[in-house]
Coordinates of N, CA and C in Angstrom, one line a residue:
M442 N 29.1 -13.2 1.4 CA 27.9 -12.7 0.7 C 27.2 -11.7 1.7
V443 N 26.9 -10.5 1.2 CA 26.3 -9.5 2.0 C 24.8 -9.8 2.1
K444 N 24.4 -9.8 3.4 CA 23.0 -10.2 3.7 C 22.1 -8.9 3.8
I445 N 21.0 -8.9 3.0 CA 20.1 -7.7 3.0 C 18.7 -8.1 3.4
G446 N 18.1 -7.3 4.1 CA 16.7 -7.5 4.5 C 15.9 -6.3 4.1
I447 N 14.6 -6.5 3.7 CA 13.7 -5.5 3.4 C 12.4 -5.7 4.1
M448 N 12.1 -4.8 5.1 CA 11.0 -5.0 6.0 C 9.9 -4.0 5.8
G449 N 8.7 -4.4 5.9 CA 7.6 -3.5 5.8 C 6.8 -3.3 7.1
L450 N 6.5 -2.1 7.5 CA 5.7 -1.8 8.7 C 4.4 -1.4 8.2
T451 N 3.8 -0.3 8.8 CA 2.5 0.2 8.4 C 2.7 1.1 7.2
G452 N 2.2 0.7 6.1 CA 2.3 1.5 4.9 C 1.6 0.8 3.7
C453 N 1.8 1.3 2.5 CA 1.2 0.7 1.3 C 2.0 -0.3 0.6
S454 N 3.3 -0.4 1.0 CA 4.2 -1.3 0.3 C 4.7 -0.7 -1.1
G455 N 4.4 0.5 -1.3 CA 4.7 1.1 -2.6 C 6.2 1.2 -2.8
C456 N 7.0 1.5 -1.7 CA 8.4 1.6 -1.8 C 9.0 0.2 -2.1
Q457 N 8.5 -0.8 -1.5 CA 9.0 -2.2 -1.8 C 8.7 -2.5 -3.2
C458 N 7.5 -2.1 -3.7 CA 7.2 -2.3 -5.1 C 8.2 -1.6 -6.1
E459 N 8.6 -0.4 -5.7 CA 9.6 0.3 -6.5 C 10.9 -0.4 -6.5
I460 N 11.3 -1.0 -5.4 CA 12.5 -1.8 -5.4 C 12.4 -3.0 -6.3
L461 N 11.2 -3.6 -6.4 CA 11.0 -4.7 -7.3 C 11.1 -4.2 -8.8
N462 N 10.8 -3.0 -9.0 CA 10.9 -2.4 -10.3 C 12.3 -2.2 -10.8
C463 N 13.3 -2.3 -9.9 CA 14.7 -2.2 -10.3 C 15.2 -3.5 -10.8
K464 N 14.5 -4.0 -11.8 CA 14.8 -5.4 -12.3 C 16.2 -5.7 -12.7
D465 N 16.7 -4.9 -13.6 CA 18.1 -5.1 -14.1 C 19.1 -5.0 -13.0
A466 N 18.9 -4.0 -12.1 CA 19.9 -3.8 -11.0 C 19.8 -5.0 -10.0
L467 N 18.6 -5.4 -9.7 CA 18.4 -6.6 -8.8 C 19.0 -7.8 -9.3
Y468 N 18.9 -8.1 -10.6 CA 19.6 -9.3 -11.2 C 21.1 -9.2 -11.0
K469 N 21.7 -8.0 -11.2 CA 23.1 -7.9 -11.0 C 23.5 -8.0 -9.5
L470 N 22.6 -7.6 -8.6 CA 22.9 -7.7 -7.2 C 22.8 -9.1 -6.7
L471 N 22.0 -9.9 -7.3 CA 21.8 -11.3 -6.8 C 23.1 -12.1 -6.8
G472 N 24.1 -11.7 -7.6 CA 25.4 -12.5 -7.6 C 26.3 -12.0 -6.4
K473 N 25.9 -10.9 -5.8 CA 26.8 -10.3 -4.8 C 26.1 -10.2 -3.4
V474 N 24.8 -10.2 -3.4 CA 24.1 -10.1 -2.1 C 23.1 -11.3 -1.9
E475 N 22.7 -11.5 -0.7 CA 21.6 -12.4 -0.4 C 20.5 -11.7 0.2
F476 N 19.3 -11.7 -0.4 CA 18.1 -11.2 0.2 C 17.5 -12.2 1.2
C477 N 18.0 -12.0 2.4 CA 17.5 -13.0 3.4 C 16.1 -12.8 3.8
Y478 N 15.6 -11.5 3.8 CA 14.3 -11.2 4.2 C 13.6 -10.2 3.3
F479 N 12.6 -10.7 2.6 CA 11.8 -9.8 1.7 C 10.5 -10.5 1.5
P480 N 9.6 -10.5 2.5 CA 8.3 -11.2 2.4 C 7.5 -10.8 1.2
L481 N 7.5 -9.6 0.8 CA 6.7 -9.2 -0.4 C 7.1 -9.9 -1.6
A482 N 8.4 -10.3 -1.7 CA 8.9 -10.9 -3.0 C 9.3 -12.3 -2.9
Q483 N 9.4 -12.9 -1.7 CA 9.8 -14.3 -1.7 C 9.2 -15.1 -0.5
D484 N 9.2 -16.4 -0.6 CA 8.6 -17.2 0.5 C 9.5 -17.6 1.6
N485 N 10.8 -17.8 1.2 CA 11.8 -18.3 2.2 C 12.5 -17.0 2.8
N486 N 12.2 -16.8 4.1 CA 12.8 -15.6 4.7 C 13.5 -16.0 6.0
S487 N 14.6 -15.3 6.3 CA 15.3 -15.5 7.6 C 15.5 -14.1 8.2
F488 N 15.2 -14.1 9.5 CA 15.2 -12.8 10.3 C 16.2 -12.9 11.4
E489 N 17.5 -13.3 11.0 CA 18.5 -13.5 12.0 C 19.7 -12.5 12.0
E490 N 20.1 -12.1 10.8 CA 21.3 -11.2 10.8 C 21.3 -10.5 9.4
F491 N 21.5 -9.2 9.5 CA 21.6 -8.4 8.2 C 22.8 -7.5 8.2
D492 N 23.4 -7.4 7.1 CA 24.4 -6.4 6.9 C 23.8 -5.0 6.7
I493 N 22.7 -5.1 5.9 CA 21.9 -3.9 5.6 C 20.4 -4.3 5.7
L494 N 19.7 -3.5 6.5 CA 18.2 -3.7 6.6 C 17.5 -2.4 6.1
F495 N 16.6 -2.5 5.1 CA 15.8 -1.4 4.7 C 14.4 -1.6 5.3
V496 N 13.9 -0.5 5.8 CA 12.6 -0.5 6.5 C 11.7 0.5 5.9
E497 N 10.5 0.0 5.5 CA 9.5 0.9 4.9 C 8.3 0.9 5.9
G498 N 7.6 2.1 5.9 CA 6.4 2.2 6.7 C 6.6 2.9 8.0
S499 N 5.6 3.4 8.6 CA 5.6 4.1 9.9 C 5.4 3.0 11.0
V500 N 5.8 3.4 12.2 CA 5.6 2.6 13.4 C 4.2 3.0 14.0
T501 N 3.2 2.1 13.9 CA 1.9 2.4 14.2 C 1.2 1.4 15.2
T502 N 1.9 0.3 15.4 CA 1.3 -0.7 16.3 C 2.5 -1.2 17.2
D503 N 2.1 -2.0 18.2 CA 3.1 -2.6 19.1 C 3.9 -3.6 18.3
L504 N 3.2 -4.2 17.3 CA 3.9 -5.2 16.5 C 5.0 -4.6 15.6
D505 N 4.7 -3.4 15.1 CA 5.6 -2.6 14.3 C 6.9 -2.3 15.2
E506 N 6.6 -1.8 16.4 CA 7.7 -1.4 17.2 C 8.6 -2.6 17.6
E507 N 7.9 -3.7 17.9 CA 8.7 -4.9 18.3 C 9.5 -5.4 17.1
K508 N 9.0 -5.3 15.9 CA 9.6 -5.8 14.7 C 10.9 -4.9 14.4
V509 N 10.7 -3.6 14.4 CA 11.8 -2.7 14.1 C 12.9 -2.7 15.1
K510 N 12.5 -2.9 16.4 CA 13.5 -3.0 17.4 C 14.4 -4.3 17.2
K511 N 13.7 -5.4 16.9 CA 14.5 -6.6 16.6 C 15.3 -6.4 15.4
G512 N 14.8 -5.8 14.3 CA 15.6 -5.5 13.1 C 16.8 -4.7 13.4
R513 N 16.7 -3.7 14.2 CA 17.8 -2.9 14.6 C 18.9 -3.7 15.3
K514 N 18.4 -4.6 16.2 CA 19.3 -5.4 17.0 C 20.2 -6.3 16.1
V515 N 19.6 -6.8 15.0 CA 20.3 -7.9 14.2 C 20.9 -7.3 12.9
S516 N 20.9 -6.0 12.8 CA 21.4 -5.4 11.5 C 22.6 -4.4 11.8
K517 N 23.5 -4.5 10.9 CA 24.7 -3.6 11.0 C 24.3 -2.2 10.6
I518 N 23.6 -2.1 9.5 CA 23.1 -0.8 9.0 C 21.6 -0.8 8.8
L519 N 20.9 0.2 9.2 CA 19.5 0.3 9.0 C 19.2 1.5 8.2
V520 N 18.4 1.4 7.2 CA 18.1 2.5 6.3 C 16.5 2.6 6.2
A521 N 16.0 3.8 6.6 CA 14.6 4.0 6.4 C 14.3 4.4 5.0
I522 N 13.3 3.8 4.4 CA 13.0 4.1 3.0 C 11.5 4.6 2.9
G523 N 11.3 5.7 2.1 CA 10.0 6.2 2.0 C 9.7 7.2 3.1
S524 N 8.7 8.1 2.8 CA 8.4 9.1 3.7 C 7.7 8.6 5.0
C525 N 7.0 7.5 4.9 CA 6.4 6.9 6.1 C 7.4 6.6 7.1
A526 N 8.5 5.9 6.6 CA 9.6 5.5 7.6 C 10.4 6.7 8.0
C527 N 10.6 7.6 7.1 CA 11.5 8.8 7.4 C 10.8 9.8 8.3
Y528 N 9.5 10.1 8.0 CA 8.8 11.2 8.7 C 7.5 10.8 9.4
G529 N 7.0 9.6 9.2 CA 5.7 9.3 9.7 C 4.7 9.2 8.5
G530 N 4.9 9.9 7.5 CA 4.1 9.9 6.3 C 2.8 10.5 6.4
V531 N 1.9 10.3 5.4 CA 0.6 10.9 5.3 C -0.2 10.6 6.6
Q532 N -0.1 9.4 7.1 CA -0.9 9.0 8.2 C -0.5 9.7 9.5
A533 N 0.6 10.4 9.5 CA 1.0 11.2 10.7 C 0.7 12.7 10.6
Q534 N 0.1 13.1 9.5 CA -0.1 14.5 9.3 C -0.9 15.3 10.3
R535 N -1.8 14.5 11.0 CA -2.7 15.2 12.0 C -2.3 14.8 13.4
N536 N -1.1 14.3 13.6 CA -0.7 13.8 15.0 C -0.8 14.9 16.0
D537 N -0.6 16.2 15.5 CA -0.5 17.3 16.5 C -1.9 18.0 16.6
E538 N -2.9 17.5 16.0 CA -4.2 18.1 16.0 C -5.3 17.4 16.8
V539 N -5.2 16.1 16.8 CA -6.3 15.3 17.5 C -5.7 14.1 18.3
T540 N -6.4 13.6 19.2 CA -6.0 12.4 20.0 C -6.1 11.1 19.2
L541 N -5.4 10.1 19.6 CA -5.4 8.8 18.9 C -6.9 8.3 18.9
E542 N -7.5 8.5 20.1 CA -8.9 8.0 20.2 C -9.8 8.6 19.2
E543 N -9.6 9.9 19.0 CA -10.5 10.7 18.0 C -10.2 10.1 16.6
M544 N -8.9 9.9 16.3 CA -8.6 9.3 15.0 C -9.3 8.0 14.7
L545 N -9.1 7.1 15.7 CA -9.7 5.7 15.5 C -11.2 5.8 15.4
K546 N -11.8 6.6 16.2 CA -13.3 6.7 16.2 C -13.8 7.2 14.9
E547 N -13.1 8.2 14.4 CA -13.5 8.9 13.1 C -13.4 7.9 11.9
V548 N -12.2 7.2 11.9 CA -12.0 6.3 10.7 C -12.6 4.9 10.9
Y549 N -12.5 4.3 12.0 CA -13.0 2.9 12.2 C -14.3 2.8 13.0
G550 N -14.7 3.9 13.7 CA -15.9 3.8 14.5 C -15.8 3.1 15.8
T551 N -14.5 2.8 16.2 CA -14.3 2.1 17.4 C -12.8 2.4 17.9
T552 N -12.6 2.2 19.1 CA -11.2 2.3 19.6 C -10.7 1.0 20.1
E553 N -11.5 -0.1 19.8 CA -11.1 -1.4 20.3 C -10.4 -2.2 19.1
F554 N -9.2 -2.6 19.3 CA -8.4 -3.3 18.2 C -7.7 -4.5 18.8
P555 N -7.5 -5.6 18.0 CA -6.8 -6.8 18.5 C -5.3 -6.5 18.8
V556 N -4.7 -5.4 18.4 CA -3.3 -5.0 18.7 C -3.3 -3.6 19.2
N557 N -2.3 -3.3 20.0 CA -2.1 -2.0 20.5 C -1.7 -1.0 19.4
V558 N -2.4 0.1 19.2 CA -2.1 1.0 18.1 C -1.6 2.3 18.8
S559 N -0.9 3.1 18.0 CA -0.4 4.4 18.5 C -0.4 5.4 17.3
K560 N -0.2 6.6 17.6 CA 0.0 7.6 16.5 C 1.2 7.2 15.7
P561 N 1.0 7.3 14.4 CA 2.2 6.9 13.5 C 3.4 7.7 13.8
K562 N 4.5 6.9 13.8 CA 5.8 7.5 14.1 C 6.8 7.2 13.0
A563 N 7.8 8.1 12.8 CA 9.0 7.7 12.0 C 9.8 6.7 12.6
V564 N 10.5 5.9 11.9 CA 11.3 4.8 12.4 C 12.4 5.4 13.4
S565 N 12.9 6.6 13.1 CA 14.0 7.2 13.9 C 13.5 7.6 15.3
E566 N 12.1 7.6 15.5 CA 11.6 7.9 16.8 C 11.6 6.7 17.7
I567 N 11.9 5.5 17.1 CA 11.9 4.3 17.9 C 13.3 3.7 18.0
V568 N 14.1 3.7 16.9 CA 15.4 3.1 16.9 C 16.4 4.1 16.1
K569 N 17.6 3.8 16.3 CA 18.7 4.6 15.5 C 18.6 4.2 14.0
V570 N 18.5 5.2 13.2 CA 18.5 5.1 11.8 C 19.8 5.6 11.2
D571 N 20.5 4.8 10.4 CA 21.8 5.2 9.8 C 21.6 6.1 8.6
Y572 N 20.7 5.8 7.7 CA 20.5 6.6 6.5 C 19.0 6.7 6.2
E573 N 18.6 7.7 5.5 CA 17.2 7.8 5.1 C 17.1 8.1 3.6
L574 N 16.1 7.4 3.0 CA 15.9 7.6 1.5 C 14.4 7.9 1.4
P575 N 14.0 9.2 1.5 CA 12.6 9.6 1.5 C 12.0 9.5 0.1
G576 N 10.7 9.8 0.1 CA 9.9 9.8 -1.1 C 8.6 9.0 -1.0
C577 N 7.6 9.3 -1.8 CA 6.4 8.6 -1.8 C 6.0 8.2 -3.2
P578 N 6.5 7.1 -3.8 CA 7.5 6.2 -3.1 C 8.9 6.7 -3.2
L579 N 9.9 6.0 -2.6 CA 11.3 6.3 -2.7 C 11.7 6.3 -4.2
D580 N 12.7 7.0 -4.5 CA 13.2 7.0 -5.9 C 14.1 5.8 -6.1
K581 N 13.7 4.9 -7.0 CA 14.4 3.6 -7.2 C 15.9 3.8 -7.6
K582 N 16.2 4.9 -8.3 CA 17.6 5.1 -8.7 C 18.4 5.4 -7.4
Q583 N 17.8 6.2 -6.5 CA 18.5 6.4 -5.2 C 18.7 5.2 -4.4
F584 N 17.8 4.3 -4.5 CA 17.9 3.0 -3.8 C 19.1 2.2 -4.3
V585 N 19.2 2.2 -5.7 CA 20.3 1.4 -6.3 C 21.6 2.1 -6.0
Y586 N 21.7 3.4 -6.0 CA 22.9 4.1 -5.7 C 23.3 3.9 -4.3
A587 N 22.3 3.9 -3.4 CA 22.6 3.7 -1.9 C 23.2 2.3 -1.7
V588 N 22.6 1.3 -2.3 CA 23.1 -0.1 -2.2 C 24.5 -0.1 -2.7
A589 N 24.8 0.5 -3.9 CA 26.1 0.4 -4.5 C 27.1 1.1 -3.6
F590 N 26.7 2.3 -3.0 CA 27.6 3.0 -2.1 C 28.0 2.1 -0.9
L591 N 26.9 1.5 -0.3 CA 27.1 0.7 1.0 C 27.9 -0.5 0.7
L592 N 27.7 -1.2 -0.5 CA 28.5 -2.4 -0.8 C 30.0 -2.0 -1.0
N593 N 30.3 -0.8 -1.3 CA 31.7 -0.4 -1.5 C 32.2 0.4 -0.3
G594 N 31.5 0.3 0.8 CA 31.9 1.0 2.0 C 31.9 2.5 2.0
V595 N 31.1 3.0 1.1 CA 31.0 4.5 1.0 C 29.7 5.0 1.6
K596 N 29.7 6.1 2.4 CA 28.5 6.6 3.0 C 27.6 7.2 1.9
P597 N 26.4 6.8 1.8 CA 25.5 7.4 0.8 C 25.3 8.9 1.0
F598 N 25.4 9.7 -0.1 CA 25.2 11.1 0.1 C 24.4 11.6 -1.1
F599 N 23.3 12.3 -0.8 CA 22.5 12.9 -1.8 C 22.2 14.4 -1.3
P600 N 22.7 15.4 -2.0 CA 22.6 16.8 -1.6 C 21.1 17.1 -1.4
K601 N 20.8 17.8 -0.4 CA 19.4 18.2 -0.1 C 19.1 19.5 -0.6
I602 N 19.2 19.6 -2.0 CA 18.9 20.9 -2.7 C 17.3 20.9 -2.9
P603 N 16.8 22.1 -3.1 CA 15.3 22.2 -3.3 C 14.9 21.7 -4.7
V604 N 13.7 21.3 -4.8 CA 13.1 20.8 -6.1 C 13.2 21.9 -7.2
C605 N 13.2 23.2 -6.8 CA 13.3 24.2 -7.8 C 14.6 24.1 -8.6
H606 N 15.6 23.5 -8.0 CA 16.9 23.3 -8.8 C 16.6 22.4 -9.9
E607 N 15.9 21.3 -9.7 CA 15.6 20.3 -10.7 C 14.7 20.9 -11.8
C608 N 13.8 21.7 -11.4 CA 12.9 22.4 -12.4 C 13.7 23.3 -13.3
K609 N 14.7 24.0 -12.7 CA 15.6 24.8 -13.6 C 16.4 24.0 -14.6
L610 N 16.9 22.8 -14.1 CA 17.7 22.0 -15.0 C 16.9 21.4 -16.1
S611 N 15.6 21.1 -15.8 CA 14.8 20.5 -16.8 C 14.0 21.6 -17.6
E612 N 14.3 22.9 -17.3 CA 13.6 24.0 -18.0 C 12.1 23.9 -17.8
T613 N 11.6 23.4 -16.6 CA 10.2 23.4 -16.3 C 9.8 24.8 -15.9
E614 N 8.7 25.3 -16.4 CA 8.2 26.7 -16.1 C 7.8 26.7 -14.6
C615 N 8.2 27.7 -13.9 CA 7.8 27.8 -12.4 C 6.3 27.8 -12.2
L616 N 5.8 26.9 -11.5 CA 4.3 26.8 -11.3 C 3.9 27.9 -10.3
T617 N 4.8 28.3 -9.4 CA 4.4 29.3 -8.4 C 4.1 30.6 -9.2
L618 N 4.9 30.9 -10.2 CA 4.6 32.1 -11.0 C 3.3 32.0 -11.8
K619 N 2.8 30.8 -11.9 CA 1.5 30.6 -12.6 C 0.3 30.5 -11.6
G620 N 0.7 30.7 -10.3 CA -0.4 30.7 -9.3 C -0.8 29.3 -8.9
I621 N 0.0 28.3 -9.1 CA -0.3 26.9 -8.7 C 0.5 26.6 -7.4
P622 N -0.2 26.3 -6.3 CA 0.5 26.0 -5.1 C 1.5 24.9 -5.3
C623 N 2.8 25.2 -4.8 CA 3.9 24.3 -5.1 C 4.9 24.4 -3.9
Q624 N 5.3 23.3 -3.4 CA 6.3 23.3 -2.3 C 7.7 23.1 -2.7
G625 N 8.0 23.3 -4.0 CA 9.3 23.1 -4.5 C 10.4 23.9 -3.8
P626 N 10.2 25.2 -3.3 CA 11.2 25.9 -2.7 C 11.7 25.4 -1.4
I627 N 10.9 24.5 -0.7 CA 11.3 24.0 0.6 C 11.5 22.5 0.6
S628 N 11.3 21.9 -0.5 CA 11.3 20.4 -0.6 C 12.6 19.8 -1.1
Y629 N 12.9 18.7 -0.6 CA 14.2 17.9 -0.9 C 14.1 17.3 -2.3
A630 N 15.0 17.7 -3.2 CA 15.0 17.2 -4.6 C 15.6 15.8 -4.7
G631 N 15.7 15.3 -5.9 CA 16.2 14.0 -6.1 C 15.3 13.0 -6.8
C632 N 14.1 13.5 -7.0 CA 13.1 12.7 -7.7 C 13.0 12.9 -9.2
G633 N 13.7 14.0 -9.6 CA 13.6 14.4 -11.0 C 12.5 15.3 -11.3
A634 N 11.7 15.7 -10.2 CA 10.6 16.7 -10.4 C 9.5 16.2 -11.4
P635 N 9.0 15.0 -11.3 CA 8.0 14.6 -12.3 C 6.7 15.3 -12.1
C636 N 6.4 15.7 -10.9 CA 5.1 16.3 -10.7 C 5.0 17.7 -11.3
T637 N 6.0 18.5 -11.1 CA 6.0 19.9 -11.6 C 6.1 19.8 -13.2
S638 N 6.9 18.9 -13.7 CA 7.0 18.8 -15.2 C 5.6 18.4 -15.8
A639 N 4.7 17.8 -15.0 CA 3.4 17.4 -15.5 C 2.4 18.5 -15.1
G640 N 2.9 19.6 -14.6 CA 2.0 20.7 -14.3 C 1.3 20.7 -12.9
V641 N 1.8 19.7 -12.1 CA 1.2 19.6 -10.7 C 2.2 20.1 -9.7
G642 N 1.8 21.0 -8.8 CA 2.7 21.5 -7.8 C 3.3 20.5 -6.9
C643 N 4.6 20.7 -6.5 CA 5.3 19.7 -5.7 C 4.5 19.6 -4.3
Q644 N 4.3 18.4 -3.9 CA 3.6 18.1 -2.7 C 4.5 17.9 -1.5
G645 N 5.8 17.9 -1.7 CA 6.8 17.8 -0.6 C 6.9 16.4 0.0
C646 N 6.7 15.4 -0.9 CA 6.8 14.0 -0.3 C 8.1 13.6 0.1
R647 N 9.2 14.3 -0.3 CA 10.5 13.9 0.1 C 11.0 14.7 1.3
G648 N 10.2 15.5 1.9 CA 10.5 16.2 3.1 C 11.3 17.5 2.8
D649 N 12.0 18.0 3.8 CA 12.6 19.3 3.7 C 14.0 19.2 3.0
C650 N 14.2 20.3 2.2 CA 15.6 20.5 1.7 C 16.4 21.1 2.9
D651 N 17.6 21.4 2.6 CA 18.4 22.1 3.7 C 17.9 23.6 3.8
F652 N 17.8 24.0 5.1 CA 17.4 25.4 5.4 C 16.1 25.8 4.7
P653 N 15.0 25.0 4.9 CA 13.7 25.4 4.3 C 13.1 26.7 5.0
N654 N 12.6 27.6 4.2 CA 12.0 28.8 4.8 C 10.5 28.6 4.8
Y655 N 10.0 28.1 5.9 CA 8.6 27.8 6.0 C 7.7 29.1 6.0
E656 N 8.2 30.2 6.7 CA 7.5 31.4 6.8 C 7.2 32.0 5.4
E657 N 8.3 32.0 4.6 CA 8.1 32.6 3.2 C 7.3 31.7 2.4
M658 N 7.4 30.3 2.6 CA 6.5 29.4 1.8 C 5.1 29.6 2.1
I659 N 4.7 29.8 3.4 CA 3.4 30.1 3.8 C 2.9 31.4 3.2
S660 N 3.7 32.4 3.2 CA 3.3 33.7 2.6 C 3.0 33.6 1.1
I661 N 3.9 32.8 0.4 CA 3.6 32.6 -1.0 C 2.3 31.8 -1.2
L662 N 2.1 30.8 -0.4 CA 0.8 30.0 -0.6 C -0.4 30.8 -0.3
K663 N -0.3 31.8 0.7 CA -1.4 32.7 1.0 C -1.7 33.6 -0.2
E664 N -0.6 34.0 -0.9 CA -0.8 34.9 -2.1 C -1.5 34.2 -3.2
E665 N -1.4 32.8 -3.1 CA -2.1 32.0 -4.2 C -3.5 31.6 -3.7
G666 N -4.0 32.1 -2.6 CA -5.4 31.9 -2.2 C -5.6 31.0 -1.0
L667 N -4.5 30.4 -0.5 CA -4.7 29.5 0.7 C -4.7 30.3 2.0
S668 N -5.5 29.9 2.9 CA -5.5 30.5 4.2 C -4.2 30.0 4.9
T669 N -3.9 30.6 6.1 CA -2.7 30.2 6.8 C -2.8 28.8 7.2
K670 N -4.0 28.4 7.7 CA -4.2 27.0 8.1 C -4.1 26.0 7.0
D671 N -4.7 26.4 5.8 CA -4.6 25.5 4.7 C -3.1 25.3 4.2
A672 N -2.4 26.4 4.2 CA -1.0 26.4 3.8 C -0.2 25.5 4.7
A673 N -0.4 25.6 6.0 CA 0.3 24.8 7.0 C -0.1 23.3 6.8
N674 N -1.4 23.0 6.6 CA -1.8 21.7 6.4 C -1.2 21.1 5.1
F675 N -1.1 21.9 4.1 CA -0.5 21.5 2.8 C 1.0 21.0 3.0
I676 N 1.7 21.8 3.8 CA 3.1 21.5 4.1 C 3.2 20.3 4.9
K677 N 2.2 20.0 5.8 CA 2.3 18.9 6.7 C 2.0 17.5 6.1
V678 N 1.4 17.5 4.9 CA 0.8 16.2 4.4 C 1.8 15.0 4.5
F679 N 3.0 15.2 4.0 CA 3.9 14.0 4.0 C 5.0 14.1 5.1
R680 N 5.2 15.3 5.7 CA 6.3 15.5 6.5 C 6.2 15.1 8.0
G681 N 5.0 14.8 8.5 CA 4.8 14.4 9.8 C 5.5 15.3 10.9
K682 N 6.2 14.6 11.8 CA 6.8 15.3 12.9 C 7.8 16.4 12.4
Q683 N 8.4 16.2 11.3 CA 9.4 17.1 10.7 C 8.8 18.5 10.6
A684 N 7.6 18.6 10.0 CA 6.9 19.8 9.7 C 6.2 20.3 11.0
Q685 N 5.6 19.4 11.7 CA 4.9 19.9 12.9 C 5.7 20.6 13.9
E686 N 7.0 20.2 14.1 CA 7.8 20.9 15.0 C 8.2 22.3 14.5
R687 N 8.5 22.4 13.2 CA 8.8 23.7 12.6 C 7.6 24.7 12.7
L688 N 6.5 24.1 12.3 CA 5.3 25.0 12.3 C 4.9 25.4 13.6
S689 N 5.0 24.6 14.6 CA 4.7 24.9 16.0 C 5.6 26.1 16.5
E690 N 6.8 26.0 16.1 CA 7.8 27.1 16.5 C 7.4 28.4 15.8
I691 N 7.0 28.3 14.6 CA 6.7 29.5 13.8 C 5.4 30.2 14.4
F692 N 4.4 29.4 14.6 CA 3.2 30.0 15.1 C 3.3 30.5 16.6
S693 N 4.2 29.8 17.3 CA 4.4 30.3 18.7 C 5.0 31.7 18.8
K694 N 5.8 32.0 17.7 CA 6.4 33.3 17.6 C 5.4 34.4 17.1
G695 N 4.3 33.9 16.6 CA 3.3 34.9 16.1 C 3.8 35.7 14.9
V696 N 4.7 35.1 14.0 CA 5.3 35.8 12.9 C 4.3 35.9 11.7
L697 N 3.2 35.2 11.7 CA 2.3 35.2 10.6 C 1.0 36.0 11.1
N698 N 0.5 36.7 10.2 CA -0.7 37.6 10.5 C -1.9 36.8 11.0
E699 N -2.2 35.8 10.2 CA -3.4 35.0 10.5 C -3.1 33.9 11.5
K700 N -3.9 33.8 12.5 CA -3.7 32.7 13.5 C -4.0 31.3 12.9
R701 N -3.3 30.3 13.3 CA -3.5 29.0 12.8 C -4.8 28.5 13.3
G702 N -5.5 27.7 12.5 CA -6.8 27.1 12.9 C -7.9 28.0 12.9

């Protein structure tokens, strides 16, 4: 029996809820796998050995770090699920702008906590991650596919094409041409583009597609009325360290007319 664990760190548990929404698939899995650890869904949990461990949430406390390090040690395959685990998530969007003390003081009014806290980090910044399933929340179909692949000894593979590709397939009118800020050209598809089909610009919650052109994306967003700073902040919302490193490199080269900030 394949042993599976689903762990939550600092996050909203939305990705775990999406997994629970895979009702029919979960029923079929129960005959082939054992969910040894899934505190959100069951009372009896064992944290001793996993064939596959799925981890949701960013590493934000010493308890998170201790937990994920132990999980890595006792698991054969570790999969980061959701944008918090893959990139640091929304809570990491200002890591490069302010100190931890400033964050805590602004949000909580104090820097004193019963646990040691740190700036939110992606799971891969702490331990080796074998696969990533990004999204806010993750796409439940991709979760099911990933489990099916792994149970059959196949490496999960999802092409990192841009969201624009899915808009073309669904014949969704390009929002950029309508003047609506949209990150589709640089964002990783696989969600089915529900936001753009509803008339809302892609927020980039699944991170970068292959070879994202940040410079051109910022130029397009500026044409739609955003300042350079606002365009950069828009791109950073879900991407955490992934975007911060790229943006830092771009601004250090001075390739954009307006200075950041």
